[in-house]
Amino acid sequence: MLHPRIADPYATRHILKKFKLRAVKGLGQNFLIDAEVVRQIVEAAEICAGEDVLEIGPGIGTLTQGLLEAGAFVTAIELDKKLPAVLRETLAGYENFRLVEGDVLKINLAELMPRPFKVAANLPYYITTQILLTLLEKNLPATKIVTMVQKEVAERMTAAPGSKIYGALSVAVQFRSQPRIAFEVPPEKFLPSPEVTSAVVVCDVRKPPFAVDEEFFFKVVRTAFAQRRKTLLNSLAVFGKEKLLASGIDVKRRAENLSLEEFATLATILKTR
Ligand code: SAM
């Protein structure tokens, strides 16, 4: 049974007051204040004792405490320089906790997490997409990525080809994993309340379905969606129009209509010929 004591509105207000802190909007700080949501995230991540878990943005330690109580070895990366002092107090006594101070987008994650690990995080919403792409495009030994994101981002992560919200993020998520929206979380479960509904997405990482030069594949995908209104012939012209015309794929189509497999075919042809 988990006892995350920080995940409570009174405890959170008390901690912020004690350390003379205010949630910093520019850092996407919306602290969870509901123990049941923490429990649900830990459950969705299927945390077992002794597992390595990477948390991005521990804040004052709310979700961290749930993960630690479940027996995980948690490495947490936090950018806000004021929070380490808080975490030293709120998570005092947990020996399975390691704090790394810095920006998740600048830290070498492969070096930090060399063994299989899970990700569990309530992400800062201003850089959700960059964080997810960093986790997915680098071939890290992550086995499960469980993140709280804006509901709209959750829908993009799980969108199918042909839908208006299908984009580079959908392709990266679905190339690397099988994603599903586990549950939604309303604004009042956070302090301060965000303006949007949130959702927890579980990405079960698996071997990519196609053998392809991954770096080049992601480059093609990003280039194609950078100008999503254009036809493939125009958006991917930098890779060579002749190769595109010989690819066997109708280049009058747009990126938003291409399946993962078609992107892989295109990337292979554009790279090798
Ligand atoms: N995990 C806490 C919770 O659930 O209550 C806080 C989540 S809050 C939505 C996002 C956290 O990410 C904040 O603590 C913020 O300071 C941190 N953060 C923002 N940008 C970051 C970055 N580039 N690298 C690491 N942490 C970051």
XYZ file of C-alpha atoms and ligand atoms in Angstrom:
300
model
C 0.000 0.000 0.000
C 1.424 3.362 -1.019
C 1.487 6.279 1.375
C 2.470 9.287 -0.706
C 2.131 11.988 1.925
C 3.192 14.885 -0.297
C 0.330 14.293 -2.750
C -2.145 16.410 -0.835
C -3.227 20.066 -1.192
C -2.416 20.943 2.433
C 1.000 19.273 2.406
C 1.873 20.930 -0.913
C 0.816 24.414 0.282
C 2.720 23.867 3.528
C 5.922 22.834 1.713
C 5.726 25.767 -0.725
C 5.134 28.190 2.142
C 7.898 26.778 4.282
C 10.463 27.177 1.487
C 8.979 30.520 0.360
C 8.284 29.135 -3.103
C 5.710 29.790 -5.776
C 5.036 27.497 -8.699
C 7.048 28.893 -11.629
C 4.798 29.050 -14.687
C 7.738 29.323 -17.091
C 9.018 25.953 -15.852
C 5.634 24.288 -16.284
C 5.198 23.772 -12.556
C 1.796 22.282 -11.778
C 2.214 20.091 -8.721
C 0.066 16.999 -8.286
C -2.052 17.140 -5.132
C -3.949 13.864 -5.328
C -2.617 10.618 -3.845
C -4.984 8.519 -5.952
C -3.540 9.961 -9.181
C -0.003 9.205 -7.940
C -1.102 5.667 -7.136
C -2.665 5.261 -10.599
C 0.522 6.450 -12.334
C 2.668 4.044 -10.291
C 0.205 1.266 -11.141
C 0.158 2.163 -14.862
C 3.973 2.002 -14.888
C 3.793 -1.463 -13.248
C 6.658 -0.524 -10.949
C 8.361 -3.458 -9.236
C 10.770 -3.184 -6.316
C 14.364 -2.733 -7.444
C 13.551 -1.353 -10.900
C 15.362 1.680 -12.291
C 13.025 4.580 -12.979
C 13.808 7.928 -14.571
C 11.615 10.793 -13.459
C 11.729 14.111 -15.275
C 10.880 17.106 -13.101
C 10.319 15.729 -9.582
C 9.143 19.149 -8.354
C 8.695 18.866 -4.581
C 8.799 15.052 -4.742
C 5.110 14.196 -5.122
C 5.198 11.442 -7.738
C 8.763 10.581 -6.687
C 7.512 9.539 -3.265
C 4.978 7.159 -4.814
C 7.683 5.597 -6.986
C 10.078 5.283 -4.040
C 7.374 3.730 -1.859
C 6.877 1.115 -4.588
C 10.555 0.216 -4.220
C 11.926 1.750 -7.428
C 15.448 3.168 -7.698
C 14.554 6.652 -8.879
C 16.855 8.979 -10.784
C 15.155 12.359 -11.044
C 16.278 15.270 -13.206
C 15.197 18.711 -12.006
C 16.010 22.076 -13.600
C 14.742 24.448 -10.891
C 17.720 25.273 -8.677
C 15.458 26.002 -5.698
C 14.015 22.493 -5.541
C 16.985 20.305 -4.480
C 16.853 21.824 -0.965
C 13.141 20.967 -0.802
C 13.644 17.422 -2.079
C 16.405 16.799 0.458
C 13.784 17.399 3.130
C 10.612 15.936 1.595
C 12.383 12.736 0.491
C 14.771 12.453 3.443
C 15.258 8.829 4.460
C 14.719 7.270 1.030
C 17.997 5.647 0.071
C 16.722 4.646 -3.368
C 16.661 8.253 -4.628
C 19.227 10.009 -6.830
C 18.782 13.646 -7.844
C 20.418 15.052 -10.953
C 20.323 18.812 -11.260
C 20.016 20.149 -14.795
C 18.024 20.333 -18.013
C 16.687 16.978 -19.263
C 17.226 18.139 -22.847
C 20.953 18.702 -22.233
C 21.821 15.683 -20.116
C 23.290 12.578 -21.755
C 20.526 10.107 -20.887
C 22.311 7.092 -22.394
C 25.191 7.661 -19.998
C 22.918 8.412 -17.025
C 20.662 5.354 -17.520
C 22.792 2.573 -19.048
C 20.579 -0.312 -17.836
C 16.925 -1.043 -18.753
C 14.671 1.507 -17.089
C 11.164 2.897 -17.036
C 10.171 6.532 -17.316
C 7.473 7.940 -15.043
C 6.866 11.672 -15.143
C 4.398 14.489 -14.893
C 6.018 16.457 -17.695
C 6.503 20.229 -17.854
C 3.992 21.074 -20.612
C 6.044 23.818 -22.301
C 8.566 21.237 -23.602
C 6.553 17.994 -23.627
C 7.145 17.263 -27.316
C 10.911 17.887 -27.175
C 11.227 15.645 -24.119
C 9.221 12.843 -25.722
C 11.173 13.077 -28.983
C 14.449 13.016 -27.022
C 13.331 9.880 -25.179
C 12.101 8.184 -28.357
C 14.531 9.187 -31.084
C 17.624 8.228 -29.133
C 17.775 4.468 -28.855
C 17.697 4.357 -25.027
C 17.124 1.151 -23.042
C 13.742 2.426 -21.800
C 11.136 -0.348 -21.572
C 8.049 1.679 -20.620
C 7.415 5.409 -20.784
C 4.534 6.641 -18.656
C 3.922 10.358 -18.874
C 1.319 12.868 -17.826
C 0.772 15.262 -20.720
C -1.924 17.620 -21.983
C -4.867 15.573 -23.257
C -4.385 17.116 -26.698
C -0.762 15.847 -26.790
C -1.938 12.400 -25.643
C -4.300 12.361 -28.619
C -1.462 13.332 -30.982
C 0.730 10.554 -29.569
C -1.930 7.949 -30.349
C -3.338 9.473 -33.596
C -3.675 7.328 -36.719
C -2.544 8.296 -40.251
C -5.107 10.420 -42.062
C -6.100 12.329 -38.955
C -5.401 16.068 -38.753
C -3.411 15.643 -35.543
C -1.172 12.834 -36.858
C 2.357 14.232 -36.978
C 6.062 13.691 -36.268
C 5.282 12.986 -32.606
C 2.718 10.275 -33.511
C 5.224 8.583 -35.830
C 8.075 8.691 -33.264
C 5.851 7.339 -30.471
C 4.330 4.592 -32.618
C 7.634 3.606 -34.256
C 9.202 3.025 -30.869
C 6.240 1.833 -28.799
C 2.647 0.744 -28.470
C 0.955 3.737 -26.847
C -2.385 3.950 -25.061
C -4.155 6.642 -23.083
C -4.534 5.143 -19.601
C -6.709 7.808 -17.938
C -7.540 11.502 -17.911
C -6.751 13.870 -15.050
C -8.827 17.021 -14.483
C -7.184 20.418 -13.717
C -8.208 20.422 -10.043
C -5.811 17.573 -9.276
C -2.914 20.046 -9.602
C -1.725 23.147 -7.787
C -1.921 25.554 -9.504
C -4.611 24.147 -11.822
C -3.566 24.125 -15.477
C -6.023 25.471 -18.041
C -6.253 22.125 -19.787
C -7.269 18.559 -19.051
C -4.337 16.171 -18.731
C -3.933 12.513 -19.573
C -1.531 9.751 -18.652
C -0.115 7.884 -21.647
C 1.532 4.486 -21.316
C 4.048 3.698 -24.066
C 5.182 0.081 -24.094
C 8.516 0.262 -25.853
C 9.130 -2.519 -28.373
C 11.534 -3.368 -31.162
C 10.735 -1.094 -34.140
C 8.454 -2.884 -36.622
C 10.822 -2.182 -39.561
C 14.570 -2.373 -39.999
C 15.597 1.111 -41.076
C 18.385 3.644 -40.511
C 16.658 5.263 -37.537
C 18.458 8.592 -37.567
C 17.655 9.084 -41.243
C 14.068 7.833 -40.779
C 13.409 10.479 -38.103
C 15.040 13.140 -40.289
C 12.699 12.287 -43.189
C 9.659 12.255 -40.870
C 10.522 15.624 -39.312
C 11.216 17.198 -42.715
C 7.950 15.881 -44.171
C 5.840 17.226 -41.287
C 7.685 20.566 -41.104
C 5.600 21.543 -44.156
C 2.631 19.259 -43.673
C 0.354 21.122 -46.107
C 2.759 20.448 -48.983
C 2.867 17.296 -51.077
C 5.691 14.856 -50.381
C 7.284 15.857 -53.683
C 7.707 19.399 -52.362
C 8.227 18.833 -48.637
C 10.915 16.184 -49.242
C 12.492 17.790 -52.338
C 15.788 18.277 -50.455
C 16.320 14.524 -50.575
C 16.090 14.500 -54.406
C 12.968 14.687 -56.579
C 14.080 11.875 -58.856
C 14.450 9.456 -55.989
C 11.033 10.491 -54.718
C 9.416 9.906 -58.112
C 11.042 6.467 -58.326
C 9.996 5.459 -54.812
C 6.731 3.790 -55.786
C 4.855 5.970 -53.296
C 2.392 8.518 -54.674
C 4.310 11.727 -53.987
C 1.210 13.880 -54.486
C 0.152 12.673 -51.038
C 0.963 14.557 -47.835
C 2.905 13.426 -44.775
C -0.278 13.187 -42.690
C -1.524 10.307 -44.864
C 1.588 8.150 -44.682
C 1.715 5.060 -42.493
C 4.797 4.147 -40.453
C 5.647 1.468 -42.996
C 5.421 3.928 -45.900
C 7.729 6.353 -44.090
C 10.189 3.485 -43.557
C 10.021 2.549 -47.263
C 10.577 6.154 -48.264
C 13.497 6.593 -45.845
C 15.171 3.429 -47.142
C 14.848 4.506 -50.772
C 15.910 8.114 -50.168
C 18.946 6.917 -48.252
C 20.217 4.112 -50.456
C 19.682 5.064 -54.066
N 6.622 15.781 -10.514
C 6.037 16.921 -9.859
C 4.565 16.647 -9.614
O 4.037 15.724 -10.240
O 3.957 17.344 -8.822
C 6.216 18.210 -10.650
C 5.718 18.172 -12.073
S 5.725 19.749 -12.851
C 4.394 19.516 -14.011
C 7.134 19.716 -13.950
C 8.503 19.744 -13.289
O 9.515 19.736 -14.301
C 8.801 20.969 -12.436
O 9.359 20.568 -11.219
C 9.827 21.775 -13.255
O 10.685 22.575 -12.461
C 10.556 20.650 -13.967
N 11.231 21.057 -15.214
C 10.866 22.019 -16.088
N 11.699 22.067 -17.136
C 12.632 21.091 -16.939
C 13.777 20.643 -17.669
N 14.107 21.207 -18.839
N 14.509 19.629 -17.161
C 14.168 19.041 -15.974
N 13.104 19.426 -15.231
C 12.335 20.433 -15.704
